[in-house]
Short mmCIF file of C-alpha atoms and ligand atoms in Angstrom, two decimals:
data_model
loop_
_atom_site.label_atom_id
_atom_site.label_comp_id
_atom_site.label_asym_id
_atom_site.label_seq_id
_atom_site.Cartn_x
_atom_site.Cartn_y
_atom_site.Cartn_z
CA UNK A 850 114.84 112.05 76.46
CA UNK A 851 112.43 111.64 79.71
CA UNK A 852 114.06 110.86 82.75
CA UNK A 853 113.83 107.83 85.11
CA UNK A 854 115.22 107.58 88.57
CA UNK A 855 114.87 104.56 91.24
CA UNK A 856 116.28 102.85 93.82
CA UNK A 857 117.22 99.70 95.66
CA UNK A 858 117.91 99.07 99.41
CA UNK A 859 121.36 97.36 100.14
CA UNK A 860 120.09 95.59 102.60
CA UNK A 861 120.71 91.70 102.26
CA UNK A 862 123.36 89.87 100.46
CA UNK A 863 121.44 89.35 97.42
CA UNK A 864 118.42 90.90 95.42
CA UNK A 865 115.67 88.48 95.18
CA UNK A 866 113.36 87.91 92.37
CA UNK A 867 110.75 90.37 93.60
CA UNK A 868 113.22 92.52 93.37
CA UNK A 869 114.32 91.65 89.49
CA UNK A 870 110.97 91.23 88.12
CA UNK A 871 109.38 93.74 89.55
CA UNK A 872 111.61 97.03 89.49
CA UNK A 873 115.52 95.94 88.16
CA UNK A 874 114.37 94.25 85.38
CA UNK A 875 112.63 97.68 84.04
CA UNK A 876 115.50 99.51 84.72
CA UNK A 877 117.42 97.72 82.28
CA UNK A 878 115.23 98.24 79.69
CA UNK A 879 114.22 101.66 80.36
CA UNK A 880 117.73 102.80 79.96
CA UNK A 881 117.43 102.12 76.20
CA UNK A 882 114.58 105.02 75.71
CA UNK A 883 115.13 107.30 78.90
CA UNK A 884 117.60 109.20 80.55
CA UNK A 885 118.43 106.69 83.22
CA UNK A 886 119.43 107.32 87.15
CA UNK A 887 119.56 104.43 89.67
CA UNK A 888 120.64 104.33 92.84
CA UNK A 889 121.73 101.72 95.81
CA UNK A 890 120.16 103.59 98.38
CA UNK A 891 122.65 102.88 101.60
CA UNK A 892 121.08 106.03 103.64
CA UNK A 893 117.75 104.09 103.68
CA UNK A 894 119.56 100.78 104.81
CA UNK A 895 120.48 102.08 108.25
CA UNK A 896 116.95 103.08 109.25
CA UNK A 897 116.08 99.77 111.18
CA UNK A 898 119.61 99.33 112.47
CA UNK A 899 122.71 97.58 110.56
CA UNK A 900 126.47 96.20 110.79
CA UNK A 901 128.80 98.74 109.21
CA UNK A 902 131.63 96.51 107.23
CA UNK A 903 128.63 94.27 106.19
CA UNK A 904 126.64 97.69 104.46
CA UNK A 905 129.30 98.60 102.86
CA UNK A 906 129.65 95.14 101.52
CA UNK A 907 126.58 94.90 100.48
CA UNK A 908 126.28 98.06 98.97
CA UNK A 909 129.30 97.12 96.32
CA UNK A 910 127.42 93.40 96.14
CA UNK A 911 124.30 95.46 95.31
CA UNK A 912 126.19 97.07 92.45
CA UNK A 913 127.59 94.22 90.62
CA UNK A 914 124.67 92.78 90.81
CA UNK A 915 122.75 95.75 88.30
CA UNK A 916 125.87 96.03 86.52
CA UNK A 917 125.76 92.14 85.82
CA UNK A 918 121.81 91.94 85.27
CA UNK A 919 122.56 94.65 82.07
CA UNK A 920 122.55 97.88 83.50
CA UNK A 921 125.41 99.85 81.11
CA UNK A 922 127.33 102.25 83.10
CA UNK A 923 127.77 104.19 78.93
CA UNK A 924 123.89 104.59 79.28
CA UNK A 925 123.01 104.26 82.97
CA UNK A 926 123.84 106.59 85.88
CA UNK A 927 124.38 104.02 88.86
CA UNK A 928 125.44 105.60 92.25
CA UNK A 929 125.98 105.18 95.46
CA UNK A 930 123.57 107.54 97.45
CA UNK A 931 125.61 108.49 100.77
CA UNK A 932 128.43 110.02 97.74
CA UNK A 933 125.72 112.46 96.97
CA UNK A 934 124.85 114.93 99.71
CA UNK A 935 122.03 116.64 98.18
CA UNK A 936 119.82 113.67 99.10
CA UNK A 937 119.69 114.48 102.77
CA UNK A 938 119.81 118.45 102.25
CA UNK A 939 116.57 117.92 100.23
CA UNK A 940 115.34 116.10 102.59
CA UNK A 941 115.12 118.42 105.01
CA UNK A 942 113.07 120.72 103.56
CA UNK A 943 110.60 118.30 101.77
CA UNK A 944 110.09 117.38 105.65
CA UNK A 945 109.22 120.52 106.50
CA UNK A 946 106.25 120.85 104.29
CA UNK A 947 105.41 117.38 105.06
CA UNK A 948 102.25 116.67 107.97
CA UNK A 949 103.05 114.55 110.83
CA UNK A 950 99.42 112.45 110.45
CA UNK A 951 100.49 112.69 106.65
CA UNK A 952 104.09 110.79 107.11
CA UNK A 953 102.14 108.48 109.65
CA UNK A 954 99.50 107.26 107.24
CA UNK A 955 102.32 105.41 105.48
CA UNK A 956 102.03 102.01 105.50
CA UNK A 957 105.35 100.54 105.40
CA UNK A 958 106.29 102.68 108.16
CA UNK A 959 103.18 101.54 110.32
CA UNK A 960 103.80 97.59 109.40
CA UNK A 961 107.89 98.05 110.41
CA UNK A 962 107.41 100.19 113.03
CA UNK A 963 104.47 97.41 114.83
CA UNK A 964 106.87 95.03 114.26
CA UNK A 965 109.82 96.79 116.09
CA UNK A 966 107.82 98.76 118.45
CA UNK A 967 107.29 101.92 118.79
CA UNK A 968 110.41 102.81 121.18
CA UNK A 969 112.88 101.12 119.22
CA UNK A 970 111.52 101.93 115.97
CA UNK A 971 113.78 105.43 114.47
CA UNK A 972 112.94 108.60 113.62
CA UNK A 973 115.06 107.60 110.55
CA UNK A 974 112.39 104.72 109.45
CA UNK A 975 109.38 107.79 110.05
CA UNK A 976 111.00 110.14 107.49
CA UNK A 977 112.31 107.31 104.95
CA UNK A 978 109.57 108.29 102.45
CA UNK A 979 110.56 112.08 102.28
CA UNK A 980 114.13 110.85 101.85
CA UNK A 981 112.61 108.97 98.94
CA UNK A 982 111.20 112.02 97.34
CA UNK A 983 114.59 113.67 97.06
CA UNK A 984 115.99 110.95 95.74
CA UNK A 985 113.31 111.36 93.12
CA UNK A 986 112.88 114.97 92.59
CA UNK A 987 116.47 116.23 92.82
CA UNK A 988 116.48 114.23 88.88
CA UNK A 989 113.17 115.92 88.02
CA UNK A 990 112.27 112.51 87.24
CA UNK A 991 109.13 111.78 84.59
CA UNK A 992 108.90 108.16 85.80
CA UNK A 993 109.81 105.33 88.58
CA UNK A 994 109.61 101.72 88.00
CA UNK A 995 108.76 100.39 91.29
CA UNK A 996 107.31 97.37 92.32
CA UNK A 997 103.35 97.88 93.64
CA UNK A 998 104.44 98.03 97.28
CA UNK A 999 106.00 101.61 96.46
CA UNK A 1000 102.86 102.91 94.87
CA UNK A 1001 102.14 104.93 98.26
CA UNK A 1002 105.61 106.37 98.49
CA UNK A 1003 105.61 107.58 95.44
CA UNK A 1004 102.25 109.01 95.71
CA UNK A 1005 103.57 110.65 98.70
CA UNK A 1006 106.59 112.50 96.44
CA UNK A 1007 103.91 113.51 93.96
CA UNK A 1008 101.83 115.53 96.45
CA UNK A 1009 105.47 116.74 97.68
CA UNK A 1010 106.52 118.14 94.33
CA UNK A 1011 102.87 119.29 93.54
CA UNK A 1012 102.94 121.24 97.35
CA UNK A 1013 106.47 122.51 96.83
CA UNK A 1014 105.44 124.34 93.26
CA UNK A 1015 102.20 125.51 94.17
CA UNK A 1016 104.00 127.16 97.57
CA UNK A 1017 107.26 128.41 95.93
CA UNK A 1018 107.01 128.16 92.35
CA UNK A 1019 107.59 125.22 89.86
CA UNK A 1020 110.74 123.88 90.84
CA UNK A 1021 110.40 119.99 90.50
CA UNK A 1022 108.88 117.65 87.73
CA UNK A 1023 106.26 115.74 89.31
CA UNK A 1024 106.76 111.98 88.91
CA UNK A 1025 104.59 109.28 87.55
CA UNK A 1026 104.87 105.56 88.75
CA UNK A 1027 105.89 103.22 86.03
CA UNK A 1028 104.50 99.91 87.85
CA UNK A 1029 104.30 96.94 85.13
CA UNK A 1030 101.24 94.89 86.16
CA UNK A 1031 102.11 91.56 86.09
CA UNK A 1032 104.99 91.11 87.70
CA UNK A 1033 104.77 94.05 90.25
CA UNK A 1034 103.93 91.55 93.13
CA UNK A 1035 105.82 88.43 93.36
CA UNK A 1036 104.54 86.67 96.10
CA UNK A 1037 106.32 84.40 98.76
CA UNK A 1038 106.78 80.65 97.60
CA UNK A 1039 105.68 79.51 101.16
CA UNK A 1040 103.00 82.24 101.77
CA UNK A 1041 101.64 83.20 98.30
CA UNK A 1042 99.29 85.80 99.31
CA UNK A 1043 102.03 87.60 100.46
CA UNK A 1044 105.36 89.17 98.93
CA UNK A 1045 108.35 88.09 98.83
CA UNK A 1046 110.04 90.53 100.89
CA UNK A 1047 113.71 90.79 102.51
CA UNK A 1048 112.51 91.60 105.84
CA UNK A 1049 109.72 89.53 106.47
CA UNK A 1050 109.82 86.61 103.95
CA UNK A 1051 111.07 83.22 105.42
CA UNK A 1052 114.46 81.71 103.79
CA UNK A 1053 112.76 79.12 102.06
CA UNK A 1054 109.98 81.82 100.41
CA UNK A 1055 112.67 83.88 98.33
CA UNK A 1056 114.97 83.19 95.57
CA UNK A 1057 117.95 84.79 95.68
CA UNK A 1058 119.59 85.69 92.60
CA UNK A 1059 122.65 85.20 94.58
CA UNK A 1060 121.99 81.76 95.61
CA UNK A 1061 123.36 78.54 94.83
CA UNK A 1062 120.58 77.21 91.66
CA UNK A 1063 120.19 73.91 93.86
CA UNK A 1064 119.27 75.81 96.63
CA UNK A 1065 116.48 77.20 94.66
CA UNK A 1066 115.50 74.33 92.79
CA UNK A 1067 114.88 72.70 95.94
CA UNK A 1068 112.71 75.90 97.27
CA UNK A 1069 110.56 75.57 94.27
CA UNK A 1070 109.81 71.91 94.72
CA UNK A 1071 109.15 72.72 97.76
CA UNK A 1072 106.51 75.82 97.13
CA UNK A 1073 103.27 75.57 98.50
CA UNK A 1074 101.01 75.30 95.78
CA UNK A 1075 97.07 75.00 95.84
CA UNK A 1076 94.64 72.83 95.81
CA UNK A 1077 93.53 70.84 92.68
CA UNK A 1078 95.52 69.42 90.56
CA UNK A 1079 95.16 72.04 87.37
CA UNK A 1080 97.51 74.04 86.33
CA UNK A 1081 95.61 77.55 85.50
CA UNK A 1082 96.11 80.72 85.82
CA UNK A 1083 94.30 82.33 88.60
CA UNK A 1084 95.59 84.72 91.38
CA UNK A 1085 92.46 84.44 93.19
CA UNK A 1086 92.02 80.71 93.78
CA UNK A 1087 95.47 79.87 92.65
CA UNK A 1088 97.88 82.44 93.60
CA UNK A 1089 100.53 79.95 94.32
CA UNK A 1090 100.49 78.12 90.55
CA UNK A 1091 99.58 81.83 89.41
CA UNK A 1092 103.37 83.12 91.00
CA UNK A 1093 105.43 80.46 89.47
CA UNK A 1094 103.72 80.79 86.33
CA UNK A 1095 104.38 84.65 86.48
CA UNK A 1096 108.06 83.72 87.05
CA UNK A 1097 108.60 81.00 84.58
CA UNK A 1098 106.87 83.45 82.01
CA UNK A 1099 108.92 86.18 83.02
CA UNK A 1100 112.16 84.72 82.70
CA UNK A 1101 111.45 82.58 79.78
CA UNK A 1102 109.82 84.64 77.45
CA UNK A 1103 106.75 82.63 76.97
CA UNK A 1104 103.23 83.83 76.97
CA UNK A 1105 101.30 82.74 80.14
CA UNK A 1106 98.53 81.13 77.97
CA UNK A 1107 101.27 79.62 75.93
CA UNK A 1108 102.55 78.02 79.56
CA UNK A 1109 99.05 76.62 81.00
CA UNK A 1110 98.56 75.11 77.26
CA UNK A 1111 102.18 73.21 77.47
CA UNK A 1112 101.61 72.18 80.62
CA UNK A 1113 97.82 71.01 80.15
CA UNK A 1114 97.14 67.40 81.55
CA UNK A 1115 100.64 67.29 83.48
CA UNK A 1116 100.92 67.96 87.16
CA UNK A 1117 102.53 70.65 89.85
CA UNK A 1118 105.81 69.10 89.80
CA UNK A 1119 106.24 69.18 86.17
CA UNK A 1120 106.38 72.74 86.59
CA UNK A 1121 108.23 73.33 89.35
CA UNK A 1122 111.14 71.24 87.51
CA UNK A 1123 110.44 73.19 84.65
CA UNK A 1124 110.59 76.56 86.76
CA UNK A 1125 113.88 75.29 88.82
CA UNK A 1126 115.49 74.35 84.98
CA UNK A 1127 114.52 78.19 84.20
CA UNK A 1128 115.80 80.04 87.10
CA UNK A 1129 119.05 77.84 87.07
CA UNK A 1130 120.17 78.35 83.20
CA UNK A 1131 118.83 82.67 84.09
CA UNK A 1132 120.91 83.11 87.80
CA UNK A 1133 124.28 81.17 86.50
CA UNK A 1134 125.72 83.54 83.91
CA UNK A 1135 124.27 86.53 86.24
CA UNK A 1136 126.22 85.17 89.15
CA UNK A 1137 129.41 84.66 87.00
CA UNK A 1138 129.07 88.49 86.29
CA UNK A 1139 128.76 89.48 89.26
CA UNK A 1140 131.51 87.77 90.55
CA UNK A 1141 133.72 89.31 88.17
CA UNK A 1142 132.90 93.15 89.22
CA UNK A 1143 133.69 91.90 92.73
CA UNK A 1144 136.75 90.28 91.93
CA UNK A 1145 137.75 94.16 91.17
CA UNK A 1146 136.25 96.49 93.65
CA UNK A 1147 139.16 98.93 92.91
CA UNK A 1148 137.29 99.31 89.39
CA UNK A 1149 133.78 98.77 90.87
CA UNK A 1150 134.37 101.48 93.26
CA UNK A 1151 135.96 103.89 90.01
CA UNK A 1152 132.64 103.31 88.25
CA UNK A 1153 130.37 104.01 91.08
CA UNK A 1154 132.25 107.31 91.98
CA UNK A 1155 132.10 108.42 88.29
CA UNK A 1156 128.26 107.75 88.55
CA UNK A 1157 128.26 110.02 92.18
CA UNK A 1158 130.14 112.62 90.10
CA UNK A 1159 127.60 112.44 86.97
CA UNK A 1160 124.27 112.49 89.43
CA UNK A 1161 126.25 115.14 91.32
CA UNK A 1162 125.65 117.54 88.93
CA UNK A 1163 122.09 117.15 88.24
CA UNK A 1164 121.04 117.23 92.05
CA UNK A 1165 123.11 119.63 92.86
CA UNK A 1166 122.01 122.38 90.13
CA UNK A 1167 117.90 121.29 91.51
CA UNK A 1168 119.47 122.07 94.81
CA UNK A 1169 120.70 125.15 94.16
CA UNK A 1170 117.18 126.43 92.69
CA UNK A 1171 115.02 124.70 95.46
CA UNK A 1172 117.12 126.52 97.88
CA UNK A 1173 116.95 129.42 96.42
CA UNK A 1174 113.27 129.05 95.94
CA UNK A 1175 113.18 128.56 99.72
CA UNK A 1176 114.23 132.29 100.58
CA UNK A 1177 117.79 130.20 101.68
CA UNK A 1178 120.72 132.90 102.05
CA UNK A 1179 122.87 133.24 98.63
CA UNK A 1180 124.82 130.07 97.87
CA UNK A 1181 128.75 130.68 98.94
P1 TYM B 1846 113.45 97.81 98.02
O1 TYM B 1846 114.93 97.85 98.16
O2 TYM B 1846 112.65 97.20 99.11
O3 TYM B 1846 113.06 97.06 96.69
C1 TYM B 1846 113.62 97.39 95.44
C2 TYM B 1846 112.56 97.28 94.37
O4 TYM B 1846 112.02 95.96 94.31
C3 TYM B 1846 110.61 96.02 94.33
N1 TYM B 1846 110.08 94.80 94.98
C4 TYM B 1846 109.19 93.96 94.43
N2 TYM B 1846 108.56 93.96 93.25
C5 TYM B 1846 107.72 92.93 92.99
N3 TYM B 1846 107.49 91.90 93.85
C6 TYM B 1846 108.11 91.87 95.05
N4 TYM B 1846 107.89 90.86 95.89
C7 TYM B 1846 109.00 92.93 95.39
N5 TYM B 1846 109.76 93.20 96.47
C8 TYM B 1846 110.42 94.35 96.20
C9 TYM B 1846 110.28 97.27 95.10
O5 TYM B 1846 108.99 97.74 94.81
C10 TYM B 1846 111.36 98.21 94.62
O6 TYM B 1846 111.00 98.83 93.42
N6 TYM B 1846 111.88 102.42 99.18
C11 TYM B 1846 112.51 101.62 98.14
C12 TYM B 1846 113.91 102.12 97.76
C13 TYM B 1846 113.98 103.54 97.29
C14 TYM B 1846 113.45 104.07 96.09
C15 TYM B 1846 113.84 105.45 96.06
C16 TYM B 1846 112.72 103.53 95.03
C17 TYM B 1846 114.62 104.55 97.93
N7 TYM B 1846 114.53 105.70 97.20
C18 TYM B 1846 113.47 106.28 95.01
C19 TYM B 1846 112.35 104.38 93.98
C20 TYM B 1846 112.73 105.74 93.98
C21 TYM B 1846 112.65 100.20 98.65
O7 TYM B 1846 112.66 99.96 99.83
O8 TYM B 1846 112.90 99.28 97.69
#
């Protein structure tokens, strides 16, 4: 079976639906036809500064959450990535064949790092992408499903693997981006030309899987739509119809044709009541889950450490033959 591997920052106290449709959703399903690897990647959380007791929370929040959205710990590997030390020791030396002006053309890093400043930003934040490229390579992944604002990352661990062969030998499967068009950017219900986004997104521009379904409801009636009166599908001239058509299709099933037909002649709010209906009857038996791994974090915290033990093996045996690739003194 091919191999996927991806992960997901712990870094607010819910995933949003960015974050579902357009990378956890594919993880679910990919674990039917792949050898499957995901990860709640706590090592990147702490780049751009953090509360301790509330990471860890969030980390074992982060984990119900895939468990309860379908990921099967019988066909899935889920982990925690600070229980496997490879991650960082990769790191390192995917850092040292790495350019300076090459790390610095990434973009995330240049948007963050603006924001923050330059003196405050971390080193950590500047090398986040080559500790993304362990993650990926230590599984000799074949694919990553990502949503489109990874596509640079992961183009970065390509020409990392690719570099690393062609200087030492073939050591690492080289990975391809598995990016599902459609729903790879979900945009911000207050700023649809933009994502939503953890960091940067407003309250009232993401839905929380997490959150209470009148909360939401009331964010979607509240979306900033476009002008006209239509509802069509057109990410151009109507990106905000276009994103909650994307999400009612999504989580409904329907065909977006078959959506702008049923709603033909009938007005913006018709479809944002439709959309709140959608998201309410999807989130409720998803939070119910969830709040049953939580209840018992004794077990949650069993299944993650038998995933840590499981990736354990894999990353460490790629380790083992990068370092030795390396010229790295005999293991002990
Ligand atoms: P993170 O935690 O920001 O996001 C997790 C996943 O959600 C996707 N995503 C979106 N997709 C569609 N529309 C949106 N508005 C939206 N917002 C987020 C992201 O593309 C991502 O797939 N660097 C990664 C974490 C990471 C990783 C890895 C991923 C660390 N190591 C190895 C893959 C492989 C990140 O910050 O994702």
């Amino acid at each position: 079976r091919p191999r996927v591997f991806s992960g997901i920052q712990p870094t607010a106290d819910s995933f949003h639906l960015g974050n579902y449709l357009g990378a956890v959703r594919h993880w679910v399903a990919l674990q039917e036809t792949h050898d499957a690897f995901y990860c709640v990647v706590d090592l990147h959380a702490i780049t751009a500064g953090h509360d301790p007791a509330l990471l860890r929370q969030r980390s074992r929040v982060a984990a119900a959450q895939l468990f309860a959205v379908g990921l099967d710990p019988e066909r899935s590997t889920l982990f925690v990535q600070s229980q496997v030390p490879e991650h960082p020791q990769l790191a390192w030396v995917l850092g040292c064949i790495t350019g300076f002006g090459e790390a610095s053309r990434m973009t995330q890093f240049k948007d963050k790092s603006q924001k923050h400043g330059n003196e405050r930003s971390s080193v950590g934040l500047f090398t986040y992408p080559i500790l993304q490229a362990a993650d990926i390579l230590l599984y000799q992944a074949n694919a990553v499903p990502v949503g489109e604002d990874q596509r640079q990352h992961l183009e970065l661990s390509r020409d990392l693997a690719q570099r690393f062969n062609a200087t030492f030998g073939p050591t690492f499967t080289v990975p391809a981006p598995h990016i599902v068009k459609d729903t790879a950017k979900i945009t911000d219900l207050q700023d649809p030309t933009a994502k939503m986004s953890k960091s940067s997104s407003s309250p009232a521009g993401i839905i929380d899987l997490l959150d209470d379904p009148a909360r939401s409801a009331k964010k979607i009636r509240s979306a900033v739509t476009d002008t006209g009166r239509e509802i069509v599908f057109d990410t151009e001239t109507k990106p905000g119809v276009s994103n909650l058509l994307t999400i009612h299709s999504a989580l409904s099933g329907r065909g977006i044709d078959e959506l702008v037909a049923a709603f033909a002649g009938r007005g913006y709010g018709d479809l944002k009541k439709e959309l709140a209906e959608v998201v309410t009857d999807f989130v409720r038996p998803i939070q119910e889950r969830t709040r049953t791994y939580l209840d018992d974090p004794a077990q949650l915290d069993k299944l993650l450490a038998s995933g840590a033990e499981k990736a354990r093996a894999v990353a460490a045996t790629t380790l083992r033959s990068a370092y030795e690739r390396v010229g790295f003194f005999a293991p002990v």
